[in-house]
Amino acid sequence: MAVPAPRGATIAQDLNSRQREAVLYLDGPCLVLAGAGSGKTRVITQKMAYLLRECGYQARNVVALTFTNKAAREMSERVRGLVDARLLRGLTVGTFHSLGLRFLREEAAAAGLKRGFSILDANDALAIVQELLATTDKARLRAVQQTISLWKNAMLTPDAAAAAARDAGEAEAARIYRSYEATLRAYQSVDFDDLIRLPALLLAADEHLRARWQARVHYLLVDEYQDTNACQYQLVRHLCGDRAMFTAVGDDDQAIYAWRGATVENLMRLAEDYPRLKVVKLEQNYRSVQRILQAANRVIGHNPKVFEKTLWSELGAGEPIRVTPMDSDLAEAESIAMRLSAARFERQAQWKDFAVLYRSNHQARVMEQALRNLRIPYTMSGGQSFFDKAEVRDVLAYLRLIANDSDDPAFIRAMTTPRRGVGQATLQALGASAARREVSLFEAGIEADETELPVGRQREAVHGFVRMIQGFQARAVGRGEEGAGQVLDDLLAAIDYERHLYDLLDERQAQARWAHVLELAEWLKRKAGEEDMTLLELVQHVALVTMLERADDEEPDAVKLSTLHASKGLEYPHVYLIGVEEGLLPHRGSAEDDDGSEAAAAALAGRIQEERRLMYVGITRARRSLHVSWCRKRRRGREDLLREPSRFIQEMGLDAEALPGAVPVADPEQTLGRLKALLAGHSRSSDA
């Protein structure tokens, strides 16, 4: 008689003891404190496999949440490699926002929305704020938009925000918040924050709805828990209910997103709200050599700890960390470019093995120039998203309007691109009619008569546009590539967008932009076919995507330039951390507004702690070598400002061998010259 295998026997045997403990624990809520490079994704995916293969969980009752499409795709791919495809049907692996969208699709009526609601991206939302503020001051507009977003993430209503306003600026933002919410309701639209806020509010308020969703979510896994905000915390609590069957994975030492509403206190709240919480620490690092981890541990050790942990590695001591003072930011950039070129030859490495990390985007300009001068290929994080390109937004405006004709921002963009003889005066007249009748611009366009649009040519242009959209709406119910895809092809032909581009731009620019439109069309048709989507579902899906997904999208062989914030979750063999000086890292904004009060002192301490976590993130991106530099002078405007090394350099507690001047450092120009001479000699001998 065969003896049944013990539960957990098929879990990967090369998990370490702590990872295995985290995977197998199912007796209640579990918090996995996963240090940088400690294999958290492996733990999450192995736990999903364990639930499905050995614990009898149905895939439709297991949900895994993270923050980016890229992280969700990586998890999905790993799970597919661990579990038979038949057991994966119905499994949810996605972002908080994608789950919120699914929730609102199903519960639209409860949320006061029609099923065809629109999702406004940041640009559309900013346009509404601009209209309400009646200003072109971009800094002011973005400040108000950010304040509203923070209030939404904290689940504050406009009334609560007005009561909590601390100054005239916040009082103004609260007034705009109220009008902004009314505008969204009129447009039958939601913004990105609403995709999480509205489900959290509905689950809190409706007992029957909450019970229905809790019956669907039997086990929940949450990645990057330290990045959750108050709204996401409530969503998780309501989905789990009293059963509290969840695993949260996070690292308080990598909590660097307070500026967008994330709160590291959510980790502490778990222990308070769930007294039976099991805490498992992952401290073995599989990424970095020990010297890098020692520096990271020493820096973060200056912060108060939510949970104590110390990273360690079996990858050896590694080479010393180099700290180099530079005379100026120009000298820093030129020196690093030469060091990169030399190191690539000396280490027999690829360009993509190197990353240059910095605190603020403006530091990249001089670095880019230095790399170009030496013909070093590079890519930058935070570049323009494919979906932010004007031509892509133009086409998507038509699709949004077909899916939801109450989407006024989409109506305005589609109506005027290409131009149809409809100017600002016509749109204002239409807007006045819509406001008087309390209908959308589209509906006002249907009913517009001679009194509202006295010029016959403009009236016919509006009516013709409305009829065209109505024709496509009637065809937009089909699924898959034959449905949504065919509508898209016919739409591009109907609006003659290619000719519009060639009329507007020179031939080279028009060709490039039309190529982007065709790329969008192919991607949309492929998505519609692969996931059997209607046009409505396709449009809502696109609203959540920030970068064009390509199955064959490989990392180019190029040096990576990235802000520290954007580098989180990534790793490189060799990292150059630049501008590590007071005023930049920690950022000068972290030391302002100290009026001597206890509240100001506490706020300052909190900001310095977050900057220290940012330094920790930068250090732990490096696998084999880390190079830190700071500038004695930095150009700002037309003057050179004297700088001091960051306090974080001293906190790294480096050995004498790593400090400037302790060990002679080879001149990079001489090194590069020797290498070029060697290569030239090798080339001549080969030719001979």
XYZ file of C-alpha atoms in Angstrom:
688
model
C 0.000 0.000 0.000
C 1.432 3.347 -1.081
C 2.057 5.860 1.650
C 0.614 9.293 0.723
C 3.195 12.046 0.381
C 3.176 14.514 3.284
C 1.492 17.813 2.584
C 4.000 20.228 1.047
C 6.142 17.435 -0.381
C 5.907 18.751 -3.940
C 6.917 22.291 -3.017
C 10.323 23.206 -4.463
C 12.994 21.553 -2.361
C 15.492 24.371 -2.849
C 13.458 26.856 -0.798
C 15.292 27.862 2.340
C 13.704 27.114 5.708
C 12.089 30.548 6.105
C 10.718 30.577 2.555
C 9.279 27.108 3.089
C 7.692 28.186 6.370
C 6.004 31.116 4.612
C 4.695 28.895 1.805
C 3.265 26.176 4.061
C 1.646 28.365 6.736
C -2.153 28.288 6.364
C -3.410 28.602 9.938
C -4.387 32.256 9.644
C -3.097 35.638 8.483
C 0.584 35.696 7.541
C 3.016 38.574 7.046
C 6.183 37.749 5.128
C 8.863 40.373 5.760
C 10.881 39.972 2.591
C 14.177 41.834 2.507
C 15.587 43.043 -0.815
C 16.587 40.134 -3.069
C 15.244 37.500 -0.680
C 13.003 35.678 -3.172
C 9.562 37.108 -2.367
C 8.090 36.441 -5.812
C 9.243 32.842 -5.511
C 7.431 32.544 -2.176
C 4.196 34.031 -3.548
C 4.134 31.829 -6.655
C 5.098 28.670 -4.736
C 2.321 29.412 -2.245
C -0.221 29.781 -5.043
C 0.962 26.454 -6.472
C 0.683 24.848 -3.011
C -2.878 26.131 -2.545
C -4.003 24.823 -5.937
C -2.115 21.526 -6.126
C -2.184 20.244 -2.569
C -4.715 22.166 -0.493
C -7.794 21.784 -2.663
C -8.328 25.483 -3.368
C -10.162 26.282 -6.594
C -8.325 28.776 -8.806
C -11.396 31.010 -9.014
C -11.214 31.487 -5.226
C -7.529 32.520 -5.100
C -6.517 36.138 -5.739
C -2.986 37.562 -5.920
C -2.548 41.346 -6.043
C 0.441 43.513 -6.868
C 1.059 47.049 -8.119
C 2.293 46.818 -11.707
C 1.283 44.943 -14.834
C 4.889 43.774 -15.192
C 4.935 42.183 -11.716
C 1.551 40.547 -12.347
C 2.754 39.088 -15.651
C 5.893 37.706 -14.006
C 3.814 36.013 -11.283
C 1.401 34.556 -13.829
C 4.227 33.155 -15.948
C 5.902 31.544 -12.940
C 2.667 29.955 -11.701
C 1.951 28.561 -15.171
C 5.290 26.788 -14.956
C 4.355 25.196 -11.617
C 0.713 24.158 -11.976
C -1.221 22.139 -14.542
C -3.201 24.470 -16.798
C -6.481 22.783 -15.829
C -6.003 23.875 -12.220
C -5.364 27.499 -13.210
C -8.727 28.311 -14.795
C -10.225 31.329 -13.070
C -7.093 32.293 -11.105
C -6.820 36.056 -10.535
C -3.308 37.499 -10.670
C -3.354 41.236 -11.274
C -3.071 44.738 -9.919
C -5.277 46.374 -7.316
C -6.649 48.559 -10.100
C -7.523 45.641 -12.392
C -9.414 43.931 -9.554
C -11.195 47.214 -8.819
C -12.193 47.516 -12.463
C -13.616 43.994 -12.477
C -15.526 44.795 -9.276
C -17.012 48.000 -10.719
C -17.987 46.270 -13.961
C -20.031 43.785 -11.941
C -21.301 46.242 -9.334
C -21.764 49.307 -11.565
C -25.383 49.793 -10.500
C -24.459 49.770 -6.808
C -21.775 52.373 -7.537
C -24.262 54.600 -9.382
C -22.527 53.967 -12.707
C -23.706 52.604 -15.997
C -21.843 49.533 -17.227
C -20.176 51.576 -19.950
C -18.472 53.983 -17.542
C -15.182 55.573 -18.630
C -11.854 55.573 -16.841
C -10.136 58.948 -17.008
C -6.359 58.876 -17.193
C -4.196 61.446 -15.406
C -4.220 63.827 -18.392
C -8.012 63.819 -18.737
C -8.417 64.289 -14.988
C -5.950 67.189 -15.099
C -7.976 68.794 -17.894
C -11.052 68.784 -15.639
C -9.044 70.318 -12.787
C -7.716 72.962 -15.184
C -11.226 73.862 -16.327
C -12.394 74.178 -12.718
C -9.340 76.179 -11.602
C -9.292 78.348 -14.742
C -5.490 78.537 -14.792
C -2.607 77.422 -16.972
C -0.142 77.239 -14.055
C 0.962 73.592 -14.408
C 2.617 73.432 -11.001
C -0.569 74.645 -9.315
C -2.728 72.270 -11.355
C -0.612 69.237 -10.518
C -0.455 70.212 -6.851
C -4.267 70.319 -6.652
C -4.567 67.048 -8.578
C -2.058 65.371 -6.241
C -3.872 66.693 -3.153
C -7.212 65.341 -4.407
C -5.575 61.987 -5.131
C -4.134 61.807 -1.605
C -7.538 62.617 -0.116
C -9.180 59.894 -2.194
C -6.526 57.373 -1.176
C -7.173 58.298 2.456
C -10.931 57.809 1.790
C -11.763 61.430 2.617
C -14.939 62.879 1.114
C -14.977 66.487 -0.179
C -16.704 67.536 3.071
C -14.067 65.792 5.183
C -11.285 67.281 3.046
C -12.713 70.788 3.501
C -12.873 70.263 7.280
C -9.276 68.976 7.322
C -7.816 71.755 5.126
C -4.849 73.372 6.883
C -4.339 76.437 4.698
C -5.821 78.459 1.840
C -4.259 76.175 -0.770
C -5.897 73.065 0.680
C -9.200 74.921 1.132
C -9.115 75.776 -2.573
C -8.243 72.161 -3.432
C -11.216 70.969 -1.344
C -13.565 73.253 -3.301
C -12.168 71.907 -6.573
C -12.479 68.340 -5.218
C -16.232 68.812 -4.714
C -16.748 70.127 -8.260
C -14.375 67.520 -9.683
C -16.442 64.700 -8.160
C -19.657 66.222 -9.520
C -18.064 66.418 -12.984
C -16.990 62.760 -12.863
C -20.540 61.730 -11.954
C -21.943 63.796 -14.822
C -19.466 62.181 -17.219
C -20.286 58.701 -15.861
C -16.539 58.373 -15.342
C -14.074 57.323 -12.661
C -10.406 58.153 -12.185
C -7.673 55.682 -11.212
C -8.097 56.362 -7.495
C -11.823 55.546 -7.756
C -11.036 52.054 -9.044
C -9.961 51.168 -5.505
C -11.836 53.763 -3.434
C -15.326 52.949 -4.738
C -15.035 49.169 -4.210
C -13.677 49.768 -0.686
C -16.585 52.091 0.134
C -19.184 49.725 -1.333
C -17.781 46.716 0.527
C -17.808 48.679 3.782
C -21.383 49.887 3.335
C -23.215 46.898 1.832
C -23.268 43.733 3.953
C -24.790 41.518 1.244
C -22.345 42.682 -1.398
C -19.464 42.156 1.052
C -20.617 38.613 1.843
C -20.877 37.817 -1.864
C -17.305 38.904 -2.575
C -15.896 37.244 0.546
C -17.483 34.000 -0.661
C -15.471 34.359 -3.858
C -12.097 35.184 -2.274
C -11.031 32.214 -0.135
C -7.338 33.100 -0.129
C -5.670 36.429 -0.881
C -1.982 37.126 -1.510
C -0.702 40.714 -1.585
C 2.722 41.738 -2.889
C 4.622 44.923 -1.875
C 2.339 45.426 1.112
C 4.408 48.355 2.390
C 3.236 50.331 -0.673
C -0.483 50.051 0.145
C -2.475 53.145 1.095
C -5.409 53.419 3.489
C -7.880 52.612 0.712
C -6.083 49.443 -0.370
C -5.774 48.334 3.245
C -9.557 48.592 3.673
C -10.160 46.750 0.398
C -7.978 43.858 1.599
C -9.714 43.764 5.011
C -13.197 43.662 3.490
C -12.284 40.980 0.948
C -10.752 38.733 3.626
C -13.394 39.268 6.310
C -13.250 37.426 9.620
C -11.739 34.362 7.949
C -8.531 36.416 7.414
C -6.936 33.871 5.117
C -4.242 35.944 3.476
C -0.504 36.322 3.020
C 0.916 39.838 2.823
C 4.487 40.197 1.556
C 6.357 43.425 2.199
C 9.469 45.213 3.433
C 9.233 48.239 5.700
C 12.800 49.175 4.689
C 11.660 49.704 1.072
C 8.653 51.938 1.811
C 9.450 54.893 -0.483
C 6.070 56.017 -1.806
C 4.609 58.155 0.999
C 4.361 61.045 -1.465
C 1.617 59.162 -3.323
C -0.310 58.041 -0.258
C 1.393 54.764 0.682
C 1.786 54.275 4.410
C 4.305 51.937 6.017
C 2.030 51.988 9.091
C -0.138 49.445 7.282
C 2.437 46.819 8.276
C 2.040 47.785 11.935
C -1.748 47.851 11.602
C -1.708 44.228 10.503
C -0.265 43.185 13.851
C -2.873 45.297 15.671
C -5.887 44.220 13.603
C -4.885 40.537 13.456
C -3.534 39.417 16.854
C -2.915 35.894 15.464
C -0.700 37.276 12.682
C 2.189 34.962 11.806
C 5.368 36.910 10.918
C 8.029 35.199 8.796
C 11.276 37.035 8.009
C 13.189 36.430 4.787
C 16.711 37.693 5.444
C 18.891 35.616 3.131
C 19.683 37.705 0.060
C 20.280 35.920 -3.265
C 21.256 39.050 -5.199
C 24.161 40.938 -3.650
C 27.611 40.264 -2.237
C 28.095 40.705 1.504
C 29.876 44.090 1.397
C 26.872 45.649 -0.351
C 24.479 44.127 2.169
C 26.568 45.319 5.124
C 26.442 48.891 3.814
C 22.672 48.622 3.279
C 22.119 47.182 6.769
C 24.196 49.943 8.370
C 22.337 52.728 6.567
C 18.850 51.424 7.297
C 19.883 50.678 10.889
C 19.648 54.425 11.567
C 15.864 54.275 11.026
C 13.459 53.183 13.769
C 12.428 49.617 12.969
C 8.920 48.285 12.533
C 10.370 44.776 12.455
C 14.032 43.944 13.026
C 15.817 42.096 10.231
C 19.339 41.868 8.829
C 20.165 40.871 5.280
C 22.949 38.355 4.683
C 24.365 36.512 1.710
C 26.370 33.440 0.792
C 27.717 35.078 -2.370
C 31.043 36.091 -0.835
C 32.455 39.374 0.415
C 32.773 40.976 -3.011
C 34.875 43.947 -4.030
C 35.045 47.138 -1.948
C 32.400 49.825 -2.448
C 34.034 52.895 -4.003
C 33.114 56.409 -2.862
C 34.444 59.137 -5.154
C 34.186 62.910 -4.632
C 33.891 64.859 -7.891
C 34.630 68.512 -8.613
C 31.300 69.136 -10.393
C 28.280 67.382 -11.877
C 29.887 67.708 -15.333
C 33.099 66.061 -14.085
C 30.996 63.393 -12.367
C 29.140 62.539 -15.569
C 32.278 62.490 -17.742
C 34.189 60.367 -15.231
C 31.390 57.824 -14.882
C 30.945 57.578 -18.659
C 34.657 56.774 -19.015
C 34.544 54.333 -16.102
C 31.580 52.572 -17.690
C 33.385 52.240 -21.003
C 36.526 50.936 -19.303
C 34.635 48.567 -16.992
C 32.747 47.009 -19.896
C 36.057 45.911 -21.439
C 37.771 44.984 -18.174
C 34.828 42.909 -16.916
C 33.929 41.542 -20.366
C 30.387 42.663 -19.582
C 27.418 43.931 -21.579
C 26.160 47.501 -21.423
C 22.917 46.321 -19.796
C 24.928 45.047 -16.820
C 25.392 48.680 -15.709
C 22.951 51.152 -14.171
C 23.333 54.790 -13.165
C 20.866 55.739 -10.427
C 19.992 59.228 -9.160
C 17.514 60.969 -6.878
C 15.973 63.476 -9.323
C 15.219 63.437 -13.046
C 17.140 66.659 -13.738
C 20.402 64.838 -12.907
C 20.014 62.724 -16.046
C 20.589 65.534 -18.564
C 24.337 65.957 -18.057
C 24.756 62.168 -17.718
C 23.015 61.611 -21.060
C 25.331 64.066 -22.787
C 28.433 62.362 -21.391
C 27.197 58.941 -22.563
C 26.381 60.273 -26.028
C 29.837 61.815 -26.290
C 31.392 58.357 -25.812
C 28.733 56.654 -27.963
C 27.520 54.554 -25.036
C 23.969 53.239 -25.623
C 21.502 53.904 -22.814
C 17.821 53.705 -21.959
C 15.935 55.806 -19.428
C 13.209 54.881 -17.009
C 10.160 57.076 -16.869
C 10.178 57.847 -20.587
C 6.979 58.711 -22.414
C 4.497 55.878 -22.295
C 3.268 54.563 -25.623
C -0.256 55.453 -24.512
C 0.743 59.071 -23.808
C 1.603 59.735 -27.452
C -0.799 62.258 -28.992
C -1.732 60.052 -31.954
C -2.490 57.091 -29.669
C -4.621 59.254 -27.380
C -6.483 60.598 -30.429
C -7.541 57.131 -31.595
C -8.360 55.974 -28.067
C -10.648 59.007 -27.638
C -12.888 57.611 -30.406
C -12.956 54.186 -28.786
C -13.752 55.672 -25.382
C -16.617 57.667 -26.876
C -18.048 54.636 -28.659
C -17.920 52.723 -25.371
C -19.361 55.587 -23.292
C -20.954 58.546 -25.071
C -21.177 60.406 -21.749
C -17.368 60.758 -21.795
C -17.148 64.506 -22.476
C -13.311 64.741 -22.611
C -13.302 61.980 -25.249
C -16.081 63.766 -27.183
C -14.103 67.015 -27.330
C -10.879 65.306 -28.462
C -12.570 63.117 -31.079
C -14.804 65.936 -32.347
C -11.815 68.169 -33.048
C -9.302 65.568 -34.328
C -9.319 65.705 -37.296
C -10.917 69.143 -37.552
C -14.463 69.155 -38.895
C -15.061 72.871 -39.082
C -16.089 72.812 -35.434
C -14.308 75.452 -33.374
C -14.284 76.625 -29.785
C -17.439 78.729 -30.205
C -19.411 75.680 -31.368
C -18.126 73.591 -28.475
C -19.008 76.337 -25.998
C -22.538 76.552 -27.415
C -22.846 72.789 -27.179
C -21.519 72.891 -23.610
C -24.073 75.520 -22.618
C -26.857 73.381 -24.108
C -25.578 70.280 -22.286
C -25.417 72.145 -18.971
C -28.939 73.574 -19.410
C -30.424 70.154 -20.217
C -28.145 68.293 -17.758
C -26.994 65.884 -20.460
C -23.647 64.938 -22.023
C -22.100 66.854 -24.922
C -22.869 63.878 -27.164
C -26.563 63.948 -26.278
C -26.643 67.704 -26.683
C -25.140 67.178 -30.142
C -27.961 64.808 -31.084
C -30.594 67.397 -30.203
C -28.746 70.552 -31.315
C -31.029 72.774 -33.440
C -30.856 76.135 -35.240
C -31.179 78.152 -32.026
C -28.216 76.436 -30.379
C -25.995 76.019 -33.458
C -27.125 78.714 -35.881
C -24.408 78.038 -38.501
C -25.751 75.211 -40.668
C -22.314 73.882 -41.681
C -21.231 73.481 -38.065
C -24.584 71.961 -37.065
C -24.313 69.391 -39.855
C -20.717 68.600 -38.841
C -21.860 67.884 -35.270
C -24.817 65.805 -36.426
C -22.659 63.871 -38.889
C -20.087 63.123 -36.189
C -22.778 61.930 -33.779
C -24.344 59.680 -36.437
C -20.938 58.153 -37.195
C -20.330 57.319 -33.529
C -23.856 55.880 -33.174
C -23.173 53.630 -36.174
C -20.044 52.235 -34.553
C -21.830 51.855 -31.205
C -24.353 49.552 -32.845
C -21.493 47.336 -34.014
C -19.466 47.431 -30.794
C -21.127 44.486 -29.049
C -19.179 41.818 -30.933
C -16.439 39.927 -29.181
C -12.897 39.079 -30.184
C -10.869 40.198 -33.157
C -13.749 39.790 -35.607
C -15.894 42.126 -33.507
C -13.807 44.767 -31.785
C -10.950 44.405 -34.264
C -13.100 44.957 -37.337
C -14.764 47.994 -35.761
C -11.296 49.435 -35.151
C -10.197 48.943 -38.787
C -13.377 50.563 -40.096
C -13.071 53.427 -37.623
C -9.548 54.328 -38.760
C -10.800 54.317 -42.346
C -13.865 56.430 -41.504
C -11.968 59.198 -39.733
C -9.149 59.119 -42.321
C -6.600 59.647 -39.578
C -3.627 58.836 -41.813
C -4.430 61.731 -44.144
C -4.917 63.979 -41.111
C -1.334 63.217 -40.008
C 0.132 63.900 -43.465
C -1.819 67.170 -43.701
C -0.564 68.231 -40.283
C 3.082 67.084 -40.283
C 6.065 66.603 -42.560
C 6.352 63.181 -44.182
C 8.886 61.690 -41.740
C 6.886 62.690 -38.640
C 3.616 61.554 -40.218
C 5.089 58.145 -41.082
C 6.373 57.683 -37.521
C 3.039 58.627 -35.967
C 1.004 56.497 -38.354
C 3.281 53.568 -37.500
C 2.345 54.069 -33.829
C -1.358 54.028 -34.748
C -0.928 50.779 -36.686
C 1.022 49.308 -33.758
C -1.833 50.276 -31.438
C -4.401 48.741 -33.783
C -2.504 45.453 -34.048
C -2.039 45.267 -30.285
C -5.748 45.992 -29.632
C -6.883 43.388 -32.148
C -4.537 40.796 -30.671
C -5.832 41.550 -27.152
C -9.452 41.350 -28.319
C -8.772 37.982 -29.943
C -6.711 36.465 -27.129
C -9.102 37.454 -24.340
C -12.385 37.476 -26.307
C -13.192 41.065 -25.324
C -15.967 43.344 -26.462
C -14.993 46.868 -27.460
C -16.147 48.155 -24.055
C -13.969 45.670 -22.181
C -11.054 46.422 -24.475
C -11.305 50.175 -23.853
C -11.475 49.699 -20.084
C -8.491 47.335 -20.235
C -6.442 49.898 -22.179
C -7.119 52.530 -19.525
C -5.161 50.417 -17.035
C -2.162 49.726 -19.249
C 0.775 52.086 -18.910
C 3.179 50.499 -21.383
C 2.551 48.605 -24.584
C 2.795 44.900 -23.866
C 5.020 42.967 -26.260
C 5.638 39.260 -25.825
C 9.071 39.639 -27.421
C 10.040 42.812 -25.574
C 13.635 42.119 -24.568
C 15.829 44.456 -22.565
C 18.171 46.218 -25.034
C 21.920 46.057 -24.486
C 22.225 49.542 -23.024
C 23.205 51.241 -19.779
C 20.126 51.947 -17.648
C 19.587 55.496 -16.382
C 16.949 55.567 -13.658
C 15.644 57.482 -10.700
C 15.891 55.629 -7.412
C 12.096 55.446 -7.185
C 11.819 53.823 -10.629
C 14.650 51.357 -9.876
C 12.753 49.566 -7.102
C 12.300 45.890 -7.913
C 15.163 45.861 -10.421
C 18.755 44.687 -10.089
C 22.025 45.134 -11.974
C 25.493 43.580 -11.654
C 27.144 47.017 -11.426
C 25.520 50.177 -10.054
C 26.742 53.783 -10.080
C 24.858 55.816 -7.489
C 25.473 59.504 -8.300
C 24.772 62.797 -6.549
C 24.870 61.292 -3.048
C 25.116 64.632 -1.305
C 23.177 66.767 1.140
C 20.422 68.582 -0.724
C 19.936 65.789 -3.240
C 19.970 62.580 -1.186
C 18.450 63.370 1.240
C 16.588 65.736 -1.049
C 16.580 69.358 0.046
C 12.788 69.260 0.293
C 13.310 66.801 3.117
C 14.920 69.482 5.284
C 12.599 72.415 4.589
C 9.654 73.806 6.531
C 11.236 73.247 9.937
C 9.687 76.026 12.053
C 10.948 74.568 15.316
C 7.630 73.037 16.350
C 7.307 69.423 17.476
C 5.025 68.669 14.526
C 7.549 70.092 12.050
C 10.386 68.162 13.693
C 8.399 64.926 13.483
C 7.525 65.563 9.835
C 11.175 66.295 9.031
C 12.320 63.119 10.779
C 9.764 61.118 8.802
C 10.959 62.594 5.494
C 14.610 61.880 6.311
C 13.670 58.293 7.170
C 11.973 57.889 3.790
C 15.045 59.326 2.025
C 17.186 56.838 3.950
C 14.955 54.014 2.710
C 15.498 55.388 -0.806
C 19.267 55.170 -0.295
C 18.776 51.597 0.946
C 16.841 50.744 -2.215
C 19.638 52.209 -4.349
C 22.357 50.238 -2.562
C 20.464 46.951 -2.788
C 19.966 47.232 -6.574
C 23.672 46.271 -6.958
C 24.684 42.640 -7.244
C 28.488 42.667 -7.625
C 29.823 46.226 -7.452
C 28.647 49.591 -6.157
C 30.180 52.975 -6.952
C 29.009 56.041 -5.028
C 29.867 59.614 -6.044
C 29.128 63.127 -4.829
C 30.048 66.599 -6.093
C 31.941 69.355 -4.293
C 30.133 71.872 -6.503
C 26.891 71.568 -8.422
C 25.625 73.935 -11.074
C 22.242 75.490 -10.337
C 21.088 78.099 -12.790
C 24.095 80.364 -13.387
C 25.910 79.723 -10.143
C 27.956 76.926 -8.610
C 26.746 75.821 -5.183
C 29.100 74.194 -2.682
C 27.922 70.742 -1.611
C 28.661 68.305 1.183
C 28.675 64.490 1.069
C 25.398 62.936 2.148
C 25.068 61.794 5.744
C 24.147 58.428 4.237
C 27.727 57.896 3.009
C 29.034 58.077 6.559
C 26.179 55.841 7.714
C 27.325 53.134 5.271
C 30.245 52.574 7.689
C 32.637 51.618 4.927
C 36.065 50.209 5.614
C 39.049 52.487 5.054
C 39.796 50.786 1.744
C 36.564 52.124 0.235
C 37.012 55.742 1.275
C 38.374 58.351 -1.154
C 42.144 58.676 -1.072
C 42.732 55.464 0.863
C 43.413 53.417 -2.246
C 44.875 54.875 -5.444
C 42.183 54.804 -8.122
C 43.349 54.354 -11.704
C 42.687 57.403 -13.861
C 39.763 56.423 -16.095
C 41.164 58.287 -19.106
C 44.464 56.418 -18.806
C 42.625 53.108 -18.368
C 40.453 53.786 -21.410
C 43.502 54.845 -23.413
C 45.346 51.621 -22.569
C 42.335 49.554 -23.509
C 41.945 51.321 -26.848
C 45.644 50.778 -27.568
C 45.309 47.087 -26.720
C 42.255 46.747 -28.934
C 43.975 48.597 -31.766
C 46.981 46.279 -31.469
C 44.730 43.234 -31.445
C 42.922 44.530 -34.522
C 46.204 45.063 -36.412
C 47.460 41.582 -35.503
C 44.153 40.077 -36.638
C 44.319 41.961 -39.939
C 47.873 40.726 -40.464
